[in-house]
Amino acid sequence: MLSNNEKLLMQIYNSLLGHFGPQEWWPAESKLEIIIGAILTQAVAWRNVEKAINNLKNKNLIDAHKLLDIEEEELALLIKPALYNYQKAKKIKVFMNYLIDNYDGNLDLMFNNSLHKLRNELLSIWGIGEETADSILLYAGNYPIFVVDAYTKRIFYRVSLTSEKISYKEMQQFLQQNLQPSVEVYNEYHALIVSLGAVYCKKKNPLCNSCPIIKNCKFQKGK
DNA sequence: ATCCAGCGGC
DNA sequence: GCCGCGGGAT
């Protein structure tokens, strides 16, 4: 017996999937590239990150040791398109240090950990917050954990499933308690939310008239 | 509550 | 030319 929340969440998921099609996330050729992308995309749209990633690829720098060997200044210049580039260069180096010190640079070893243990470990690293940690866990590690972002909170608030000032943890718990744990669904759902948030459910001037989930949304009704 | 500091859309 | 982004740290 499914609750109303469970039904609504799956209705929204199916509408988004029908409208946008499978998003095939994460767009990357390796797990390390996913992790680098997860750091670079903090507070930045993905299009800003692509150039930065390509700059690293062109120099064969998607490699933990090489990223440690390169000067931080030079790394910062390569990832300039991704914004906050000096901070992010430091974040990348801090993560690569962690990976080499604790797992000999071996990601398969790192992903041998339980979800709970690895999540806490990632959160203890400077530069890795909740969204970045969960992106790494879901998209690189294939752990069943739902990635929450600003779009997620805005969309489910407008749909009227959650409150406006919900915390990251509360939002994540709401979703995971009302969805069957599935790496595939969590992967696709977050990607679809990002598309909806960027194209239709924008902060300002949302395109409600053509929104694919307007029938499930209470936002703007009654105006 | 403020810093970080490039990019495309309007 | 402005403005808001797929956050995180202090």
mmCIF file of C-alpha atoms (C1' of nucleotides) in Angstrom:
data_model
loop_
_atom_site.group_PDB
_atom_site.id
_atom_site.type_symbol
_atom_site.label_atom_id
_atom_site.label_comp_id
_atom_site.label_asym_id
_atom_site.label_seq_id
_atom_site.Cartn_x
_atom_site.Cartn_y
_atom_site.Cartn_z
ATOM 1 C CA MET A 1 0.000 0.000 0.000
ATOM 2 C CA LEU A 2 1.707 3.131 -1.232
ATOM 3 C CA SER A 3 1.304 6.440 0.593
ATOM 4 C CA ASN A 4 0.223 9.558 -1.274
ATOM 5 C CA ASN A 5 3.754 10.893 -1.083
ATOM 6 C CA GLU A 6 5.151 7.725 -2.603
ATOM 7 C CA LYS A 7 2.655 7.801 -5.451
ATOM 8 C CA LEU A 8 3.231 11.478 -6.135
ATOM 9 C CA LEU A 9 7.017 11.105 -6.145
ATOM 10 C CA MET A 10 6.821 8.313 -8.704
ATOM 11 C CA GLN A 11 4.275 10.198 -10.819
ATOM 12 C CA ILE A 12 6.620 13.166 -10.945
ATOM 13 C CA TYR A 13 9.547 10.899 -11.745
ATOM 14 C CA ASN A 14 7.706 9.249 -14.629
ATOM 15 C CA SER A 15 6.506 12.580 -16.023
ATOM 16 C CA LEU A 16 10.041 13.970 -15.959
ATOM 17 C CA LEU A 17 11.495 10.847 -17.529
ATOM 18 C CA GLY A 18 8.854 10.942 -20.267
ATOM 19 C CA HIS A 19 9.524 14.587 -20.955
ATOM 20 C CA PHE A 20 13.308 14.750 -20.799
ATOM 21 C CA GLY A 21 14.245 11.115 -21.472
ATOM 22 C CA PRO A 22 17.079 9.304 -19.672
ATOM 23 C CA GLN A 23 19.825 11.758 -18.690
ATOM 24 C CA GLU A 24 22.612 9.174 -18.599
ATOM 25 C CA TRP A 25 24.518 10.670 -15.712
ATOM 26 C CA TRP A 26 27.245 11.128 -14.732
ATOM 27 C CA PRO A 27 28.848 12.303 -17.985
ATOM 28 C CA ALA A 28 32.432 11.107 -17.444
ATOM 29 C CA GLU A 29 34.880 8.457 -18.591
ATOM 30 C CA SER A 30 36.125 7.411 -15.168
ATOM 31 C CA LYS A 31 35.285 7.486 -11.479
ATOM 32 C CA LEU A 32 38.052 9.936 -10.752
ATOM 33 C CA GLU A 33 36.664 12.241 -13.424
ATOM 34 C CA ILE A 34 33.273 12.070 -11.691
ATOM 35 C CA ILE A 35 34.832 13.114 -8.403
ATOM 36 C CA ILE A 36 36.714 16.005 -9.984
ATOM 37 C CA GLY A 37 33.509 17.092 -11.726
ATOM 38 C CA ALA A 38 31.573 16.885 -8.448
ATOM 39 C CA ILE A 39 34.026 19.311 -6.842
ATOM 40 C CA LEU A 40 34.166 21.629 -9.838
ATOM 41 C CA THR A 41 30.399 21.916 -10.183
ATOM 42 C CA GLN A 42 29.911 23.340 -6.686
ATOM 43 C CA ALA A 43 27.690 26.409 -7.058
ATOM 44 C CA VAL A 44 28.186 26.413 -10.814
ATOM 45 C CA ALA A 45 26.156 25.227 -13.789
ATOM 46 C CA TRP A 46 27.566 22.178 -15.543
ATOM 47 C CA ARG A 47 28.335 24.031 -18.755
ATOM 48 C CA ASN A 48 30.946 26.013 -16.809
ATOM 49 C CA VAL A 49 32.601 22.797 -15.710
ATOM 50 C CA GLU A 50 32.934 21.104 -19.095
ATOM 51 C CA LYS A 51 35.696 23.401 -20.307
ATOM 52 C CA ALA A 52 37.655 22.935 -17.099
ATOM 53 C CA ILE A 53 37.401 19.138 -17.350
ATOM 54 C CA ASN A 54 38.483 19.234 -20.984
ATOM 55 C CA ASN A 55 41.494 21.339 -20.103
ATOM 56 C CA LEU A 56 42.517 18.659 -17.595
ATOM 57 C CA LYS A 57 41.860 15.830 -20.063
ATOM 58 C CA ASN A 58 43.890 17.494 -22.791
ATOM 59 C CA LYS A 59 46.859 17.469 -20.436
ATOM 60 C CA ASN A 60 46.185 13.904 -19.290
ATOM 61 C CA LEU A 61 45.651 15.162 -15.763
ATOM 62 C CA ILE A 62 42.755 12.950 -14.679
ATOM 63 C CA ASP A 63 45.151 11.096 -12.408
ATOM 64 C CA ALA A 64 45.618 11.391 -8.662
ATOM 65 C CA HIS A 65 49.425 11.559 -8.675
ATOM 66 C CA LYS A 66 49.644 13.975 -11.577
ATOM 67 C CA LEU A 67 47.123 16.261 -9.912
ATOM 68 C CA LEU A 68 49.320 16.310 -6.832
ATOM 69 C CA ASP A 69 52.498 16.941 -8.808
ATOM 70 C CA ILE A 70 51.182 19.935 -10.719
ATOM 71 C CA GLU A 71 51.577 23.393 -9.189
ATOM 72 C CA GLU A 72 48.406 24.579 -7.501
ATOM 73 C CA GLU A 73 48.634 27.831 -9.435
ATOM 74 C CA GLU A 74 48.830 26.005 -12.752
ATOM 75 C CA LEU A 75 45.934 23.742 -11.816
ATOM 76 C CA ALA A 76 43.886 26.800 -10.868
ATOM 77 C CA LEU A 77 44.479 28.349 -14.277
ATOM 78 C CA LEU A 78 43.426 25.149 -16.067
ATOM 79 C CA ILE A 79 40.126 25.010 -14.197
ATOM 80 C CA LYS A 80 39.474 28.741 -14.394
ATOM 81 C CA PRO A 81 36.188 28.307 -16.318
ATOM 82 C CA ALA A 82 34.658 26.477 -13.332
ATOM 83 C CA LEU A 83 34.612 29.563 -11.032
ATOM 84 C CA TYR A 84 36.212 29.836 -7.583
ATOM 85 C CA ASN A 85 39.158 28.214 -9.316
ATOM 86 C CA TYR A 86 41.821 28.832 -6.685
ATOM 87 C CA GLN A 87 39.603 27.348 -3.979
ATOM 88 C CA LYS A 88 38.694 24.402 -6.166
ATOM 89 C CA ALA A 89 42.316 23.727 -7.138
ATOM 90 C CA LYS A 90 43.038 23.408 -3.431
ATOM 91 C CA LYS A 91 40.009 21.176 -2.930
ATOM 92 C CA ILE A 92 41.141 18.843 -5.715
ATOM 93 C CA LYS A 93 44.604 18.579 -4.196
ATOM 94 C CA VAL A 94 43.242 17.944 -0.717
ATOM 95 C CA PHE A 95 41.087 15.104 -2.054
ATOM 96 C CA MET A 96 43.937 13.512 -4.041
ATOM 97 C CA ASN A 97 46.103 13.624 -0.921
ATOM 98 C CA TYR A 98 43.373 11.849 1.018
ATOM 99 C CA LEU A 99 42.957 9.227 -1.705
ATOM 100 C CA ILE A 100 46.648 8.425 -1.899
ATOM 101 C CA ASP A 101 47.297 8.522 1.840
ATOM 102 C CA ASN A 102 44.343 6.305 2.758
ATOM 103 C CA TYR A 103 43.798 4.059 -0.259
ATOM 104 C CA ASP A 104 47.069 4.156 -2.160
ATOM 105 C CA GLY A 105 45.230 6.101 -4.855
ATOM 106 C CA ASN A 106 42.883 3.171 -5.479
ATOM 107 C CA LEU A 107 39.225 4.207 -5.792
ATOM 108 C CA ASP A 108 37.971 0.609 -5.825
ATOM 109 C CA LEU A 109 39.528 0.252 -2.400
ATOM 110 C CA MET A 110 37.855 3.433 -1.206
ATOM 111 C CA PHE A 111 34.487 2.249 -2.494
ATOM 112 C CA ASN A 112 34.869 -1.015 -0.586
ATOM 113 C CA ASN A 113 33.726 0.864 2.498
ATOM 114 C CA SER A 114 30.188 0.837 3.783
ATOM 115 C CA LEU A 115 28.046 3.788 2.741
ATOM 116 C CA HIS A 116 27.864 5.213 6.241
ATOM 117 C CA LYS A 117 31.573 4.983 6.951
ATOM 118 C CA LEU A 118 32.656 6.427 3.622
ATOM 119 C CA ARG A 119 30.116 9.261 3.780
ATOM 120 C CA ASN A 120 31.430 10.392 7.154
ATOM 121 C CA GLU A 121 34.966 10.078 5.891
ATOM 122 C CA LEU A 122 34.270 12.187 2.797
ATOM 123 C CA LEU A 123 32.506 14.836 4.887
ATOM 124 C CA SER A 124 35.600 15.164 7.055
ATOM 125 C CA ILE A 125 37.668 16.210 4.028
ATOM 126 C CA TRP A 126 38.101 19.960 3.562
ATOM 127 C CA GLY A 127 36.118 21.043 0.497
ATOM 128 C CA ILE A 128 33.659 18.140 0.491
ATOM 129 C CA GLY A 129 30.188 19.007 1.787
ATOM 130 C CA GLU A 130 26.995 16.980 1.760
ATOM 131 C CA GLU A 131 26.018 17.392 -1.875
ATOM 132 C CA THR A 132 29.517 16.732 -3.150
ATOM 133 C CA ALA A 133 29.923 13.693 -0.881
ATOM 134 C CA ASP A 134 26.592 12.244 -1.988
ATOM 135 C CA SER A 135 27.340 12.902 -5.665
ATOM 136 C CA ILE A 136 30.579 10.966 -5.285
ATOM 137 C CA LEU A 137 28.820 8.160 -3.419
ATOM 138 C CA LEU A 138 25.933 7.793 -5.867
ATOM 139 C CA TYR A 139 27.500 8.537 -9.225
ATOM 140 C CA ALA A 140 31.025 7.184 -8.749
ATOM 141 C CA GLY A 141 30.431 4.616 -6.009
ATOM 142 C CA ASN A 142 26.950 3.393 -6.969
ATOM 143 C CA TYR A 143 25.670 3.633 -3.407
ATOM 144 C CA PRO A 144 21.906 4.162 -3.009
ATOM 145 C CA ILE A 145 21.877 7.711 -1.653
ATOM 146 C CA PHE A 146 19.778 10.595 -2.973
ATOM 147 C CA VAL A 147 21.659 13.745 -3.972
ATOM 148 C CA VAL A 148 19.927 16.939 -2.805
ATOM 149 C CA ASP A 149 20.595 20.355 -4.255
ATOM 150 C CA ALA A 150 19.018 23.812 -4.408
ATOM 151 C CA TYR A 151 16.763 22.674 -7.272
ATOM 152 C CA THR A 152 15.511 19.710 -5.264
ATOM 153 C CA LYS A 153 14.438 21.905 -2.367
ATOM 154 C CA ARG A 154 12.849 24.532 -4.591
ATOM 155 C CA ILE A 155 10.940 22.065 -6.753
ATOM 156 C CA PHE A 156 9.477 19.953 -3.950
ATOM 157 C CA TYR A 157 8.613 23.087 -2.007
ATOM 158 C CA ARG A 158 6.718 24.472 -4.989
ATOM 159 C CA VAL A 159 5.031 21.151 -5.659
ATOM 160 C CA SER A 160 4.056 21.496 -2.015
ATOM 161 C CA LEU A 161 5.526 18.245 -0.728
ATOM 162 C CA THR A 162 8.037 19.877 1.626
ATOM 163 C CA SER A 163 8.562 23.141 3.494
ATOM 164 C CA GLU A 164 10.597 26.041 2.169
ATOM 165 C CA LYS A 165 13.467 26.037 4.637
ATOM 166 C CA ILE A 166 14.072 22.316 4.871
ATOM 167 C CA SER A 167 17.567 21.133 5.734
ATOM 168 C CA TYR A 168 19.666 18.955 3.447
ATOM 169 C CA LYS A 169 19.274 15.978 5.742
ATOM 170 C CA GLU A 170 15.515 16.362 6.103
ATOM 171 C CA MET A 171 15.060 16.660 2.343
ATOM 172 C CA GLN A 172 17.162 13.574 1.769
ATOM 173 C CA GLN A 173 15.289 11.599 4.416
ATOM 174 C CA PHE A 174 11.935 12.588 2.945
ATOM 175 C CA LEU A 175 12.950 11.331 -0.489
ATOM 176 C CA GLN A 176 14.567 8.125 0.705
ATOM 177 C CA GLN A 177 11.674 7.288 2.992
ATOM 178 C CA ASN A 178 9.208 7.656 0.136
ATOM 179 C CA LEU A 179 11.174 5.948 -2.623
ATOM 180 C CA GLN A 180 12.394 2.376 -2.879
ATOM 181 C CA PRO A 181 16.185 2.398 -2.481
ATOM 182 C CA SER A 182 17.454 2.189 -6.052
ATOM 183 C CA VAL A 183 20.748 3.415 -7.434
ATOM 184 C CA GLU A 184 19.201 3.606 -10.891
ATOM 185 C CA VAL A 185 16.181 5.698 -9.799
ATOM 186 C CA TYR A 186 18.198 7.958 -7.497
ATOM 187 C CA ASN A 187 20.691 8.531 -10.285
ATOM 188 C CA GLU A 188 18.045 9.401 -12.856
ATOM 189 C CA TYR A 189 15.771 11.346 -10.512
ATOM 190 C CA HIS A 190 18.418 13.821 -9.416
ATOM 191 C CA ALA A 191 19.548 14.354 -13.010
ATOM 192 C CA LEU A 192 15.943 14.984 -14.076
ATOM 193 C CA ILE A 193 15.482 17.467 -11.209
ATOM 194 C CA VAL A 194 18.514 19.386 -12.414
ATOM 195 C CA SER A 195 17.041 19.586 -15.918
ATOM 196 C CA LEU A 196 13.655 20.696 -14.621
ATOM 197 C CA GLY A 197 15.208 23.292 -12.331
ATOM 198 C CA ALA A 198 17.445 24.726 -15.024
ATOM 199 C CA VAL A 199 14.891 24.796 -17.847
ATOM 200 C CA TYR A 200 11.425 25.229 -16.267
ATOM 201 C CA CYS A 201 11.387 25.549 -12.487
ATOM 202 C CA LYS A 202 13.740 28.508 -12.401
ATOM 203 C CA LYS A 203 13.969 30.690 -9.320
ATOM 204 C CA LYS A 204 12.787 33.735 -11.198
ATOM 205 C CA ASN A 205 10.227 33.578 -13.978
ATOM 206 C CA PRO A 206 9.569 29.836 -13.918
ATOM 207 C CA LEU A 207 7.945 28.493 -17.095
ATOM 208 C CA CYS A 208 4.912 26.999 -15.361
ATOM 209 C CA ASN A 209 2.718 27.009 -18.457
ATOM 210 C CA SER A 210 4.878 24.490 -20.276
ATOM 211 C CA CYS A 211 6.159 22.643 -17.182
ATOM 212 C CA PRO A 212 6.002 18.833 -17.521
ATOM 213 C CA ILE A 213 4.767 18.384 -13.927
ATOM 214 C CA ILE A 214 2.326 21.286 -13.725
ATOM 215 C CA LYS A 215 -0.555 18.914 -12.988
ATOM 216 C CA ASN A 216 1.208 17.766 -9.810
ATOM 217 C CA CYS A 217 2.173 21.273 -8.687
ATOM 218 C CA LYS A 218 0.396 23.738 -6.440
ATOM 219 C CA PHE A 219 2.767 26.613 -7.123
ATOM 220 C CA GLN A 220 1.152 29.605 -8.809
ATOM 221 C CA LYS A 221 -2.331 28.145 -8.511
ATOM 222 C CA GLY A 222 -4.817 30.507 -6.941
ATOM 223 C CA LYS A 223 -3.193 33.592 -8.410
ATOM 224 C "C1'" DA B 1 26.548 36.534 7.337
ATOM 225 C "C1'" DT B 2 30.412 36.929 3.962
ATOM 226 C "C1'" DC B 3 34.001 35.276 0.848
ATOM 227 C "C1'" DC B 4 35.127 32.809 -3.551
ATOM 228 C "C1'" DA B 5 35.368 35.439 -8.741
ATOM 229 C "C1'" DG B 6 33.736 32.750 -14.748
ATOM 230 C "C1'" DC B 7 30.183 32.116 -17.747
ATOM 231 C "C1'" DG B 8 25.862 32.478 -20.626
ATOM 232 C "C1'" DG B 9 21.170 34.346 -20.712
ATOM 233 C "C1'" DC B 10 18.320 38.170 -20.683
ATOM 234 C "C1'" DG C 1 26.247 45.314 -18.458
ATOM 235 C "C1'" DC C 2 23.803 42.929 -15.123
ATOM 236 C "C1'" DC C 3 22.486 38.689 -12.562
ATOM 237 C "C1'" DG C 4 22.121 34.060 -10.931
ATOM 238 C "C1'" DC C 5 24.050 29.780 -10.956
ATOM 239 C "C1'" DG C 6 24.025 21.728 -9.964
ATOM 240 C "C1'" DG C 7 28.160 24.715 -2.496
ATOM 241 C "C1'" DG C 8 31.460 24.920 0.988
ATOM 242 C "C1'" DA C 9 34.281 27.104 4.455
ATOM 243 C "C1'" DT C 10 35.097 30.693 7.834
#
